Amino acid sequence: MRAAPTLAGGFPDISEMTVARQVHWQRWLAAAAILVVLAAIGRAFVNGQIEWTYVSRFLTAKVILEGITNTMVMAVLAMALGIVLGVVVAIMRLSSNPVLASVAAGYTWLFRGTPLILQLLLWFNLALVFPTIGIPGLWSARAVDVMTPFLSALLGLGINQGAYTSEVMRAGMLSVDVGQYEAAQAIGMGRLRALRRIILPQAMRVVIPPLGNEFIGMVKATSLASVIQYPEVLHNAENIYYANSRVIELLIVAGSWYLLVVSILTPLQMLLERRFARGTLQITR
Amino acid sequence: MTQPLVAIRSVSKNFGEFQALNHVSLDVWAGEVLCLIGASGSGKTTLLRCINQLTQVDSGGIWLDGELLGVREEGGRLHRLTERHIARQRLKTGMVFQRFNLFPHRTALENITEGPVQVQRRSREDAREEAMELLARVGLAAKADAYPSQLSGGQQQRVAIARALAMKPMLMLFDEPTSALDPELVGEVLTVMKELARSGMTMMVVTHELGFAREVADTVVYMDHGAIVESGPAAEVLGKPREVRTQSFLSAVI
Ligand SMILES: Nc1ncnc2c1ncn2[C@@H]1O[C@H](COP(=O)(O)OP(=O)(O)OP(=O)(O)O)[C@@H](O)[C@H]1O
Ligand SMILES: [Mg+2]
C-alpha cells in the first residue's frame, strides 16, 4: 500500500480534548435506596424484641468461646481427613486398576448421595448395628464408648468431605498437562513420586479456590453435629437459650462467630494461593 | 565394541487400527549420533517413546545396553516388568521433548536437581554443584534461580537438556527439540546439541533441521508410514538418497 501524501479533510481535530467524567446517577440512586432499606432493617432490629445486652454478654461467654473452639477444631480436623481421603480417592479414580477405580467411584456415589445429617446419625448410632467393635483377638471395645460425639462427627464430616474433595482433586490433577507426567517418568520417577512431587503441587494451584469454598462450607456444616451432641458453638448456644429463652439473641451470637471466622479465612486463602502460585507469571519480579 | 548400545528388532506398534510402527529394526552404536527424519505421522516420535517406554511396543523388542526393555523372557513367554523395574531402565535414557515440559513450579536449578535428589538419592549439595556445572555447560549459569515462565523457549529447552543430562544417561533422545522455537532461538539449542555430540554422547534426534543432520549426524534414518525406508551415513542419505520416497521427501523440505 502507498502512503497517502495528504489526508482527507472533514474530520475535526479532537486530539487536545479530554474525556468528560460520566455522572453515574443510577448508581447513586441505587446506593441511596439500599441505605434506606438497611436503615429500616437496622431500626427494626434495634426496636424489636431483642435484648442487645444479652448479645454482647454472651458473645464472649465461656461456653460460647468453647463452642467456637470446638467448631474450629472439628472443621480443621474433618477437612484434613477430607483432603487426605480426597487425594487418595482421586488417585484411585485416575488409576488404570479397574478395582481401585470402581471402589473410588462407589465411595463418591454413596457419600455424596445421602444427606450429611443422616450420615452423622448413622455414625453416632453405630452401636445399634455393631455393639462391639475391634480387631478380633487383638482389641475390642463397646461401640457406645468409642463412638463419642467427637469421633462420630469427625468421621461423618471428614468422610463426607472426602467424597466432594476427591472430585475437586481429580479436576486439579486432570488440569496438569500430561507432558509433566511424562517428563517426570523420563527422569525415572515412579507413578506415586511423580504425583507427589510434580502433579499435585501444580494441581494445588487450581484446587485451592474450590477447597477454600469447601472449607467455609465445612465450618458451617459442623453445626449439624449439634444433633449428635457435639458441643460446637450452635449446640452450646441452643443449650443456653433452652435455659434462658433468649433464642434470637443467642442465634445472633452464634451467627456473628461464624461470620467472623469466615471473614478471617478469606485472606488466609489468598496467602495459600500465593504460596502455590510459585513459578506462574503473576509472581514474576 | 561388539554389541550396539540400542538394538531395535522388528518393533510394531498400533494405535487402534492405525499402524504407527511396522516391523522397525535398527542398531545404534555407542557414540553414534543418529538423526530420524520423515514426514509428519511417520512414527518418529513413537519410536523414541518406545525406547523410553513412555509407549509400550505391541511386538518385537528393544535392547538397551544388552538389556531387553519392558519385558522379561521366561519359559518361552514374555512377562511385563514391574513399574519399578521399568523406571530403573528409564534412567539409562534421557529424553528431551518438543514442548520442553519443564516443571513450572521449580526453578531451572531445581528442575535439574529433582531427578538426582529424588530418584537417585544423591546429596542435595552434590546435585546442586553438578547442576550448576550443567547450567554453565548450556550457557545458563546466570539463570539458575529463574522459573521456566521467566525463560525464553530456547533457554527452557537448554535447561531441559541439562535436566536430562543430570541423570547421566547413556543415550539421549531428542524429539524435535527446536521445532517449537522461534527461528532466532534454534541456533542456541543446536549449539548445545553439537557440543554434546562432540563430547561423545550417543544421541537419537528426530529433527527437521537437515543442516544439523548433515553437520552432526553419523547416521540418518528416513521413516515413512511407520517403517524405515532408508538409513545410512548422513552424507549418503541426505546427499544421494537411493530410495524414491527419500528423494521426494528431501526435495520437498529443502
Ligand atoms: N497415543 C496415540 N493414539 C493414537 N494415535 C497416535 C498416538 N500417538 C501417535 N499416534 C499416531 O501415530 C502416528 C505416528 O505418530 P508420531 O507422533 O510417531 O509421528 P511423527 O513421525 O513423530 O510425526 P510428527 O513429525 O508430526 O511429529 C500418527 O499418525 C499419530 O496420529
Ligand atoms: Mg513427532
Coordinates of C-alpha atoms and ligand atoms in Angstrom, one line a residue:
Chain A
M1 CA 0.0 0.0 0.0
R2 CA 1.1 3.5 -0.8
A3 CA 1.3 6.1 1.9
A4 CA -1.3 8.9 1.2
P5 CA 0.6 12.2 0.5
T6 CA -2.3 14.2 2.1
L7 CA -5.0 13.1 4.5
A8 CA -8.7 13.7 3.6
G9 CA -10.4 16.7 5.3
G10 CA -13.7 16.9 7.1
F11 CA -12.5 15.4 10.4
P12 CA -12.2 17.8 13.3
D13 CA -9.1 17.8 15.4
I14 CA -10.0 16.3 18.8
S15 CA -6.5 15.4 19.9
E16 CA -6.4 18.1 22.6
M17 CA -9.8 17.3 24.1
T18 CA -10.3 15.3 27.3
V19 CA -12.9 12.8 28.1
A20 CA -15.6 14.2 30.4
R21 CA -16.3 12.4 33.7
Q22 CA -19.5 10.5 33.5
V23 CA -22.1 11.0 36.1
H24 CA -23.5 7.6 37.2
W25 CA -26.7 8.9 38.7
Q26 CA -28.3 5.5 38.7
R27 CA -25.5 4.2 40.9
W28 CA -26.1 7.0 43.4
L29 CA -29.8 6.3 43.4
A30 CA -29.3 2.6 43.9
A31 CA -26.9 3.2 46.8
A32 CA -29.3 5.6 48.4
A33 CA -32.1 3.1 48.1
I34 CA -30.0 0.3 49.7
L35 CA -29.0 2.6 52.6
V36 CA -32.7 3.4 53.2
V37 CA -33.6 -0.3 53.3
L38 CA -30.6 -1.2 55.5
A39 CA -31.5 1.7 57.9
A40 CA -35.1 0.4 58.1
I41 CA -33.9 -3.2 58.8
G42 CA -31.4 -1.9 61.5
R43 CA -34.2 0.1 63.1
A44 CA -36.5 -2.8 63.2
F45 CA -33.9 -4.9 65.0
V46 CA -33.0 -2.1 67.4
N47 CA -36.6 -1.6 68.3
G48 CA -37.6 -5.2 68.0
Q49 CA -37.8 -7.8 70.8
I50 CA -34.0 -8.2 71.0
E51 CA -32.1 -7.5 74.2
W52 CA -28.8 -6.4 72.8
T53 CA -27.2 -6.5 76.2
Y54 CA -27.7 -10.3 76.1
V55 CA -25.9 -10.5 72.7
S56 CA -22.9 -8.6 73.9
R57 CA -22.8 -10.5 77.2
F58 CA -23.0 -14.0 75.6
L59 CA -20.7 -13.1 72.7
T60 CA -17.7 -13.8 74.9
A61 CA -19.3 -16.2 77.4
K62 CA -17.1 -19.1 78.3
V63 CA -19.5 -21.7 76.8
I64 CA -19.7 -19.9 73.6
L65 CA -15.9 -19.5 73.3
E66 CA -15.5 -23.2 74.0
G67 CA -18.2 -23.8 71.3
I68 CA -16.4 -21.8 68.6
T69 CA -13.1 -23.5 69.6
N70 CA -14.8 -26.9 69.2
T71 CA -16.3 -25.8 65.9
M72 CA -12.9 -24.8 64.5
V73 CA -11.1 -27.9 65.8
M74 CA -13.7 -30.1 64.2
A75 CA -13.7 -28.1 60.9
V76 CA -9.9 -28.3 60.6
L77 CA -9.6 -32.0 61.6
A78 CA -12.5 -33.1 59.4
M79 CA -11.2 -31.0 56.5
A80 CA -7.8 -32.6 56.9
L81 CA -9.4 -36.0 56.9
G82 CA -11.4 -35.0 53.8
I83 CA -8.4 -33.8 51.9
V84 CA -6.4 -36.9 52.7
L85 CA -9.3 -39.1 51.6
G86 CA -9.9 -36.9 48.6
V87 CA -6.4 -37.2 47.3
V88 CA -6.3 -40.9 47.8
V89 CA -9.7 -41.4 46.2
A90 CA -8.8 -39.1 43.3
I91 CA -5.6 -41.1 42.7
M92 CA -7.6 -44.3 42.8
R93 CA -10.2 -43.0 40.4
L94 CA -7.5 -42.0 37.9
S95 CA -5.7 -45.3 38.3
S96 CA -5.7 -47.8 35.5
N97 CA -6.7 -50.5 38.0
P98 CA -10.4 -51.1 37.5
V99 CA -10.9 -52.4 41.0
L100 CA -9.5 -49.3 42.6
A101 CA -11.3 -47.0 40.2
S102 CA -14.7 -48.6 41.0
V103 CA -14.1 -48.6 44.7
A104 CA -13.4 -44.9 44.5
A105 CA -16.5 -44.3 42.3
G106 CA -18.6 -46.2 44.7
Y107 CA -17.4 -44.2 47.7
T108 CA -18.2 -41.0 46.0
W109 CA -21.6 -42.2 45.0
L110 CA -22.5 -43.4 48.5
F111 CA -21.4 -40.4 50.5
R112 CA -22.5 -37.7 48.1
G113 CA -25.8 -39.4 47.6
T114 CA -27.0 -39.3 51.2
P115 CA -27.7 -36.4 53.5
L116 CA -24.8 -35.4 55.8
I117 CA -27.1 -35.3 58.8
L118 CA -28.1 -38.9 58.1
Q119 CA -24.5 -40.0 57.9
L120 CA -23.8 -38.3 61.2
L121 CA -26.7 -40.0 62.9
L122 CA -25.6 -43.4 61.5
W123 CA -22.0 -43.0 62.8
F124 CA -23.3 -41.9 66.2
N125 CA -25.7 -44.8 66.4
L126 CA -23.3 -47.4 65.1
A127 CA -23.6 -49.2 68.4
L128 CA -27.1 -50.3 67.4
V129 CA -25.6 -52.2 64.5
F130 CA -22.3 -53.3 66.0
P131 CA -22.5 -53.4 69.8
T132 CA -18.8 -54.2 70.0
I133 CA -16.1 -53.2 67.5
G134 CA -12.5 -54.0 67.3
I135 CA -9.9 -56.3 65.7
P136 CA -10.7 -59.9 66.5
G137 CA -8.2 -61.3 69.1
L138 CA -6.3 -58.0 69.5
W139 CA -8.6 -55.3 70.7
S140 CA -12.3 -54.7 71.1
A141 CA -14.5 -52.2 72.8
R142 CA -18.1 -51.3 73.2
A143 CA -19.2 -49.1 70.3
V144 CA -21.0 -46.7 72.5
D145 CA -17.8 -45.9 74.2
V146 CA -15.8 -45.5 71.0
M147 CA -18.4 -43.6 69.0
T148 CA -18.3 -40.4 71.1
P149 CA -19.9 -37.3 69.6
F150 CA -16.4 -36.1 68.7
L151 CA -15.4 -39.2 66.8
S152 CA -18.8 -39.6 65.1
A153 CA -18.7 -36.0 64.0
L154 CA -15.1 -36.3 62.7
L155 CA -15.8 -39.5 60.7
G156 CA -19.2 -38.2 59.4
L157 CA -17.9 -34.8 58.3
G158 CA -14.5 -36.0 57.1
I159 CA -15.6 -39.0 55.1
N160 CA -18.4 -37.0 53.5
Q161 CA -16.0 -34.2 52.7
G162 CA -13.6 -36.7 51.2
A163 CA -16.2 -37.6 48.6
Y164 CA -16.5 -34.0 47.5
T165 CA -12.8 -33.2 47.8
S166 CA -11.9 -36.2 45.6
E167 CA -13.8 -34.6 42.7
V168 CA -12.0 -31.3 43.2
M169 CA -8.7 -33.1 43.4
R170 CA -9.4 -35.1 40.3
A171 CA -10.2 -31.9 38.4
G172 CA -7.0 -30.4 39.6
M173 CA -4.9 -33.4 38.5
L174 CA -6.6 -33.5 35.2
S175 CA -5.7 -29.8 34.7
V176 CA -2.0 -30.6 34.7
D177 CA -0.5 -31.3 31.2
V178 CA 0.3 -35.0 30.5
G179 CA 3.7 -33.8 29.4
Q180 CA 4.5 -33.1 33.0
Y181 CA 3.8 -36.7 34.0
E182 CA 5.9 -37.9 31.0
A183 CA 8.8 -35.6 31.9
A184 CA 8.7 -37.0 35.5
Q185 CA 8.7 -40.5 34.2
A186 CA 11.6 -39.7 31.9
I187 CA 13.8 -38.8 34.8
G188 CA 13.0 -42.1 36.4
M189 CA 10.1 -41.2 38.8
G190 CA 7.5 -43.8 39.6
R191 CA 3.8 -43.0 39.5
L192 CA 3.4 -42.0 43.1
R193 CA 6.5 -39.9 43.3
A194 CA 5.6 -38.1 40.1
L195 CA 2.1 -37.4 41.6
R196 CA 3.6 -36.1 44.9
R197 CA 6.5 -34.1 43.5
I198 CA 5.2 -32.9 40.1
I199 CA 1.5 -33.3 39.6
L200 CA -0.1 -32.5 43.0
P201 CA 1.9 -29.2 43.6
Q202 CA 0.7 -28.0 40.2
A203 CA -2.8 -29.2 40.9
M204 CA -2.9 -27.3 44.2
R205 CA -2.9 -24.0 42.4
V206 CA -6.1 -25.0 40.7
V207 CA -7.8 -26.6 43.7
I208 CA -7.2 -24.0 46.4
P209 CA -10.1 -21.7 45.5
P210 CA -12.7 -24.5 45.4
L211 CA -11.1 -26.1 48.5
G212 CA -11.4 -22.7 50.3
N213 CA -15.1 -22.8 49.4
E214 CA -15.4 -26.3 50.7
F215 CA -13.7 -25.3 54.0
I216 CA -16.1 -22.5 54.5
G217 CA -18.9 -24.9 53.9
M218 CA -17.3 -27.3 56.4
V219 CA -17.1 -24.6 59.2
K220 CA -20.9 -24.2 58.8
A221 CA -21.6 -27.9 58.4
T222 CA -20.1 -28.6 61.8
S223 CA -23.3 -27.1 63.2
L224 CA -25.1 -30.2 62.0
A225 CA -23.0 -32.1 64.6
S226 CA -25.2 -30.5 67.2
V227 CA -27.8 -33.2 66.6
I228 CA -25.3 -35.8 67.9
Q229 CA -24.4 -33.7 70.9
Y230 CA -21.0 -32.5 69.7
P231 CA -20.6 -29.2 71.8
E232 CA -19.9 -26.9 68.9
V233 CA -21.0 -23.2 69.0
L234 CA -24.5 -23.6 67.8
H235 CA -25.1 -26.6 70.1
N236 CA -23.9 -24.6 73.1
A237 CA -25.9 -21.5 72.1
E238 CA -29.0 -23.7 71.9
N239 CA -28.3 -25.1 75.4
I240 CA -28.1 -21.6 76.7
Y241 CA -31.4 -20.5 75.2
Y242 CA -33.2 -23.6 76.4
A243 CA -32.4 -22.3 79.8
N244 CA -32.9 -18.5 79.4
S245 CA -35.3 -18.4 76.3
R246 CA -33.2 -15.7 74.6
V247 CA -33.4 -17.6 71.3
I248 CA -32.7 -14.8 68.8
E249 CA -30.0 -13.2 70.9
L250 CA -28.0 -16.4 71.1
L251 CA -28.6 -17.2 67.5
I252 CA -27.1 -13.8 66.7
V253 CA -24.2 -14.6 68.9
A254 CA -23.5 -17.9 67.1
G255 CA -24.1 -16.2 63.7
S256 CA -21.6 -13.4 64.5
W257 CA -18.9 -16.0 65.3
Y258 CA -19.4 -17.9 62.0
L259 CA -19.2 -14.6 60.1
L260 CA -16.0 -13.6 61.9
V261 CA -14.3 -17.0 61.3
V262 CA -15.3 -17.0 57.6
S263 CA -14.0 -13.4 57.2
I264 CA -10.6 -14.4 58.6
L265 CA -10.4 -17.4 56.3
T266 CA -10.6 -15.4 53.1
P267 CA -7.2 -13.6 53.5
L268 CA -5.7 -16.9 54.6
Q269 CA -6.8 -18.5 51.4
M270 CA -5.1 -15.6 49.5
L271 CA -1.8 -16.4 51.3
L272 CA -2.0 -20.1 50.4
E273 CA -2.8 -19.2 46.8
R274 CA 0.3 -17.1 46.6
R275 CA 2.4 -19.9 48.1
F276 CA 1.3 -22.3 45.4
A277 CA 1.5 -19.8 42.6
R278 CA 5.3 -20.4 42.6
G279 CA 6.6 -20.1 39.1
T280 CA 3.5 -18.8 37.5
L281 CA 3.7 -15.4 35.7
Q282 CA 1.8 -13.5 38.4
I283 CA 4.6 -13.5 40.8
T284 CA 7.5 -12.9 38.4
R285 CA 9.5 -10.0 39.6
Chain B
M1 CA 32.6 -52.9 21.0
T2 CA 30.8 -55.9 19.6
Q3 CA 27.2 -55.0 20.6
P4 CA 25.2 -52.0 19.7
L5 CA 24.0 -49.8 22.6
V6 CA 20.5 -49.9 21.2
A7 CA 19.2 -52.8 19.2
I8 CA 15.6 -52.5 17.9
R9 CA 14.2 -55.7 16.4
S10 CA 11.0 -55.9 14.4
V11 CA 9.1 -53.4 16.6
S12 CA 5.5 -52.8 15.8
K13 CA 3.0 -50.5 17.4
N14 CA -0.6 -50.0 16.6
F15 CA -3.0 -47.3 17.8
G16 CA -6.3 -49.0 17.2
E17 CA -6.4 -49.7 13.6
F18 CA -3.6 -47.4 12.8
Q19 CA -0.1 -48.9 12.4
A20 CA 2.3 -46.3 13.8
L21 CA 5.4 -48.6 13.7
N22 CA 5.7 -51.5 11.3
H23 CA 8.5 -54.0 12.0
V24 CA 11.2 -51.5 12.7
S25 CA 14.7 -52.8 13.2
L26 CA 17.7 -50.6 13.9
D27 CA 21.1 -50.5 15.6
V28 CA 22.5 -47.6 17.4
W29 CA 26.2 -47.8 18.4
A30 CA 27.7 -46.1 21.4
G31 CA 28.9 -42.6 20.5
E32 CA 26.8 -42.5 17.4
V33 CA 24.6 -39.5 16.5
L34 CA 21.6 -40.7 14.6
C35 CA 19.0 -38.4 13.1
L36 CA 15.5 -39.6 12.3
I37 CA 13.7 -37.7 9.5
G38 CA 10.4 -38.3 7.8
A39 CA 7.0 -36.8 7.2
S40 CA 4.6 -35.9 9.9
G41 CA 2.9 -39.0 11.3
S42 CA 5.6 -41.4 10.0
G43 CA 6.3 -42.8 13.5
K44 CA 9.4 -41.0 14.6
T45 CA 8.1 -39.8 17.9
T46 CA 6.5 -43.2 18.6
L47 CA 9.9 -44.9 18.0
L48 CA 11.6 -42.6 20.5
R49 CA 8.8 -43.0 23.0
C50 CA 9.1 -46.8 22.7
I51 CA 12.8 -46.6 23.5
N52 CA 12.0 -44.5 26.6
Q53 CA 9.0 -46.8 27.4
L54 CA 6.5 -43.9 27.5
T55 CA 4.8 -46.1 24.9
Q56 CA 4.7 -49.9 25.1
V57 CA 5.6 -51.8 22.0
D58 CA 3.0 -54.3 20.7
S59 CA 5.5 -56.8 19.3
G60 CA 9.2 -57.0 18.7
G61 CA 11.9 -56.0 21.2
I62 CA 14.3 -53.2 22.1
W63 CA 17.6 -54.0 23.9
L64 CA 19.4 -51.2 25.6
D65 CA 22.9 -51.9 26.8
G66 CA 22.2 -55.5 26.4
E67 CA 19.0 -55.5 28.4
L68 CA 15.6 -56.2 27.0
L69 CA 13.3 -53.3 27.8
G70 CA 9.9 -53.5 29.4
V71 CA 9.6 -57.3 29.4
R72 CA 11.4 -60.4 30.7
E73 CA 11.6 -63.6 28.8
E74 CA 10.8 -66.8 30.7
G75 CA 9.7 -70.2 29.7
G76 CA 9.2 -69.1 26.1
R77 CA 6.9 -66.3 27.0
L78 CA 7.2 -62.6 27.8
H79 CA 6.3 -61.1 31.2
R80 CA 5.9 -57.4 31.7
L81 CA 8.4 -55.9 34.1
T82 CA 7.2 -54.1 37.2
E83 CA 6.8 -50.3 37.1
R84 CA 9.8 -50.0 39.4
H85 CA 12.0 -52.0 37.1
I86 CA 10.9 -50.0 34.1
A87 CA 11.6 -46.8 36.0
R88 CA 15.1 -48.1 36.6
Q89 CA 15.6 -49.0 32.9
R90 CA 14.5 -45.4 32.0
L91 CA 17.4 -44.0 33.9
K92 CA 19.7 -45.1 31.1
T93 CA 18.0 -42.8 28.7
G94 CA 17.4 -39.0 28.8
M95 CA 14.5 -37.5 26.9
V96 CA 14.1 -34.0 25.5
F97 CA 10.6 -33.1 24.5
Q98 CA 9.4 -30.9 21.7
R99 CA 7.5 -28.7 24.2
F100 CA 10.3 -28.8 26.9
N101 CA 8.0 -30.0 29.7
L102 CA 10.0 -28.2 32.4
F103 CA 8.4 -28.3 35.8
P104 CA 6.8 -24.8 36.1
H105 CA 6.8 -24.8 39.9
R106 CA 10.5 -25.4 40.1
T107 CA 13.4 -23.1 39.2
A108 CA 15.9 -24.0 36.5
L109 CA 18.3 -25.4 39.1
E110 CA 15.5 -27.3 40.9
N111 CA 14.3 -28.8 37.6
I112 CA 17.8 -30.2 37.1
T113 CA 18.4 -31.5 40.7
E114 CA 14.9 -33.0 41.0
G115 CA 15.9 -36.4 39.4
P116 CA 19.3 -36.8 41.0
V117 CA 18.0 -35.9 44.5
Q118 CA 14.6 -37.6 44.4
V119 CA 15.3 -40.6 42.2
Q120 CA 19.0 -41.3 42.5
R121 CA 19.1 -40.2 46.2
R122 CA 22.2 -38.2 45.7
S123 CA 23.0 -35.5 48.2
R124 CA 21.5 -32.1 47.7
E125 CA 24.9 -30.3 47.7
D126 CA 26.4 -32.7 45.1
A127 CA 23.4 -32.4 42.9
R128 CA 23.4 -28.6 43.1
E129 CA 27.0 -28.4 42.3
E130 CA 26.6 -30.6 39.3
A131 CA 23.5 -28.8 38.2
M132 CA 25.4 -25.6 38.2
E133 CA 28.1 -27.1 36.0
L134 CA 25.5 -28.4 33.6
L135 CA 23.8 -24.9 33.5
A136 CA 27.2 -23.4 32.7
R137 CA 27.6 -26.0 30.0
V138 CA 24.4 -25.0 28.3
G139 CA 25.2 -21.3 28.9
L140 CA 22.6 -20.6 31.5
A141 CA 24.6 -20.2 34.8
A142 CA 23.0 -16.9 35.3
K143 CA 19.5 -18.3 35.1
A144 CA 19.8 -20.9 37.9
D145 CA 17.0 -19.3 40.0
A146 CA 14.7 -18.4 37.2
Y147 CA 11.4 -20.1 36.8
P148 CA 10.6 -21.6 33.4
S149 CA 8.0 -18.9 32.8
Q150 CA 10.8 -16.4 33.1
L151 CA 12.9 -18.1 30.4
S152 CA 12.7 -17.9 26.6
G153 CA 11.8 -21.1 24.7
G154 CA 15.5 -21.6 23.7
Q155 CA 16.6 -21.2 27.3
Q156 CA 13.9 -23.6 28.5
Q157 CA 15.0 -26.2 26.1
R158 CA 18.6 -25.9 27.2
V159 CA 17.5 -26.3 30.8
A160 CA 15.5 -29.4 29.7
I161 CA 18.7 -30.8 28.1
A162 CA 20.6 -30.2 31.3
R163 CA 17.8 -31.9 33.3
A164 CA 18.1 -35.0 31.1
L165 CA 21.9 -35.0 31.3
A166 CA 21.9 -34.7 35.1
M167 CA 20.7 -38.3 35.3
K168 CA 23.9 -39.3 33.4
P169 CA 22.1 -41.3 30.7
M170 CA 23.9 -43.5 28.2
L171 CA 21.6 -42.4 25.5
M172 CA 19.9 -39.1 24.8
L173 CA 16.6 -39.0 22.9
F174 CA 15.6 -35.7 21.3
D175 CA 12.1 -35.3 19.8
E176 CA 12.1 -32.3 17.5
P177 CA 13.9 -30.2 20.2
T178 CA 13.8 -27.0 18.1
S179 CA 10.5 -27.1 16.3
A180 CA 8.6 -25.2 19.0
L181 CA 11.1 -22.4 18.9
D182 CA 11.2 -19.1 17.2
P183 CA 13.7 -19.2 14.3
E184 CA 16.3 -17.0 16.1
L185 CA 16.3 -19.3 19.1
V186 CA 17.0 -22.5 17.2
G187 CA 20.7 -21.9 16.9
E188 CA 21.5 -21.7 20.6
V189 CA 19.8 -25.2 21.2
L190 CA 21.6 -26.7 18.2
T191 CA 24.9 -25.4 19.5
V192 CA 24.4 -27.2 22.8
M193 CA 23.5 -30.4 21.0
K194 CA 26.5 -30.2 18.8
E195 CA 28.8 -29.8 21.8
L196 CA 27.1 -32.8 23.3
A197 CA 27.6 -34.8 20.2
R198 CA 31.3 -33.9 20.1
S199 CA 31.6 -35.0 23.8
G200 CA 30.8 -38.5 22.6
M201 CA 27.2 -38.8 23.8
T202 CA 25.1 -41.3 21.9
M203 CA 22.1 -39.4 20.5
M204 CA 18.9 -40.2 18.6
V205 CA 17.5 -37.0 17.3
V206 CA 14.2 -36.5 15.5
T207 CA 14.6 -33.3 13.5
H208 CA 13.6 -31.3 10.6
E209 CA 16.9 -29.4 10.7
L210 CA 18.6 -31.1 7.8
G211 CA 21.6 -28.7 8.2
F212 CA 22.1 -30.0 11.7
A213 CA 21.8 -33.6 10.5
R214 CA 24.3 -33.0 7.7
E215 CA 26.8 -31.5 10.1
V216 CA 26.5 -33.6 13.2
A217 CA 24.8 -36.9 12.3
D218 CA 26.8 -40.1 11.7
T219 CA 23.7 -41.8 10.5
V220 CA 20.4 -40.6 9.0
V221 CA 17.3 -42.7 9.1
Y222 CA 14.4 -41.8 6.9
M223 CA 11.0 -43.2 8.0
D224 CA 7.7 -43.3 6.2
H225 CA 4.4 -44.9 7.3
G226 CA 5.8 -46.4 10.4
A227 CA 8.7 -48.1 8.6
I228 CA 12.4 -47.4 8.0
V229 CA 12.7 -46.7 4.3
E230 CA 16.4 -45.8 4.1
S231 CA 19.3 -45.5 6.5
G232 CA 23.0 -44.9 6.2
P233 CA 25.7 -42.4 6.6
A234 CA 24.4 -38.9 6.7
A235 CA 26.2 -37.7 3.6
E236 CA 24.8 -40.6 1.6
V237 CA 21.1 -40.5 2.7
L238 CA 21.0 -36.7 2.5
G239 CA 23.3 -36.3 -0.4
K240 CA 22.4 -39.0 -2.8
P241 CA 19.4 -41.0 -1.5
R242 CA 18.8 -44.3 -3.1
E243 CA 15.0 -44.6 -2.5
V244 CA 12.5 -42.6 -4.5
R245 CA 10.5 -41.8 -1.4
T246 CA 13.5 -40.3 0.4
Q247 CA 14.3 -38.3 -2.7
S248 CA 10.9 -36.8 -2.9
F249 CA 10.8 -36.1 0.9
L250 CA 14.2 -34.3 0.7
S251 CA 13.3 -32.3 -2.4
A252 CA 10.0 -31.2 -0.7
V253 CA 11.7 -30.0 2.5
I254 CA 14.7 -28.2 1.0
Ligands
LIG1 N1 -1.4 -42.0 21.6 C1 -1.8 -42.1 20.3 N2 -3.1 -42.5 20.0 C2 -3.5 -42.7 18.7 N3 -2.7 -42.4 17.7 C3 -1.4 -42.0 17.9 C4 -0.9 -41.8 19.2 N4 0.3 -41.4 19.1 C5 0.6 -41.3 17.8 N5 -0.4 -41.7 17.1 C6 -0.5 -41.7 15.6 O1 0.6 -42.4 15.2 C7 1.2 -41.8 14.0 C8 2.6 -41.6 14.2 O2 2.8 -40.6 15.2 P1 4.2 -40.0 15.5 O3 3.9 -39.0 16.6 O4 5.1 -41.1 15.9 O5 4.6 -39.3 14.2 P2 5.9 -38.4 13.9 O6 6.7 -39.0 12.9 O7 6.5 -38.0 15.2 O8 5.2 -37.1 13.3 P3 5.5 -35.5 13.6 O9 6.6 -35.2 12.6 O10 4.2 -34.9 13.2 O11 5.9 -35.4 15.0 C9 0.4 -40.5 13.8 O12 -0.5 -40.7 12.7 C10 -0.3 -40.3 15.0 O13 -1.6 -39.8 14.7
MG2 MG 6.7 -36.3 16.4

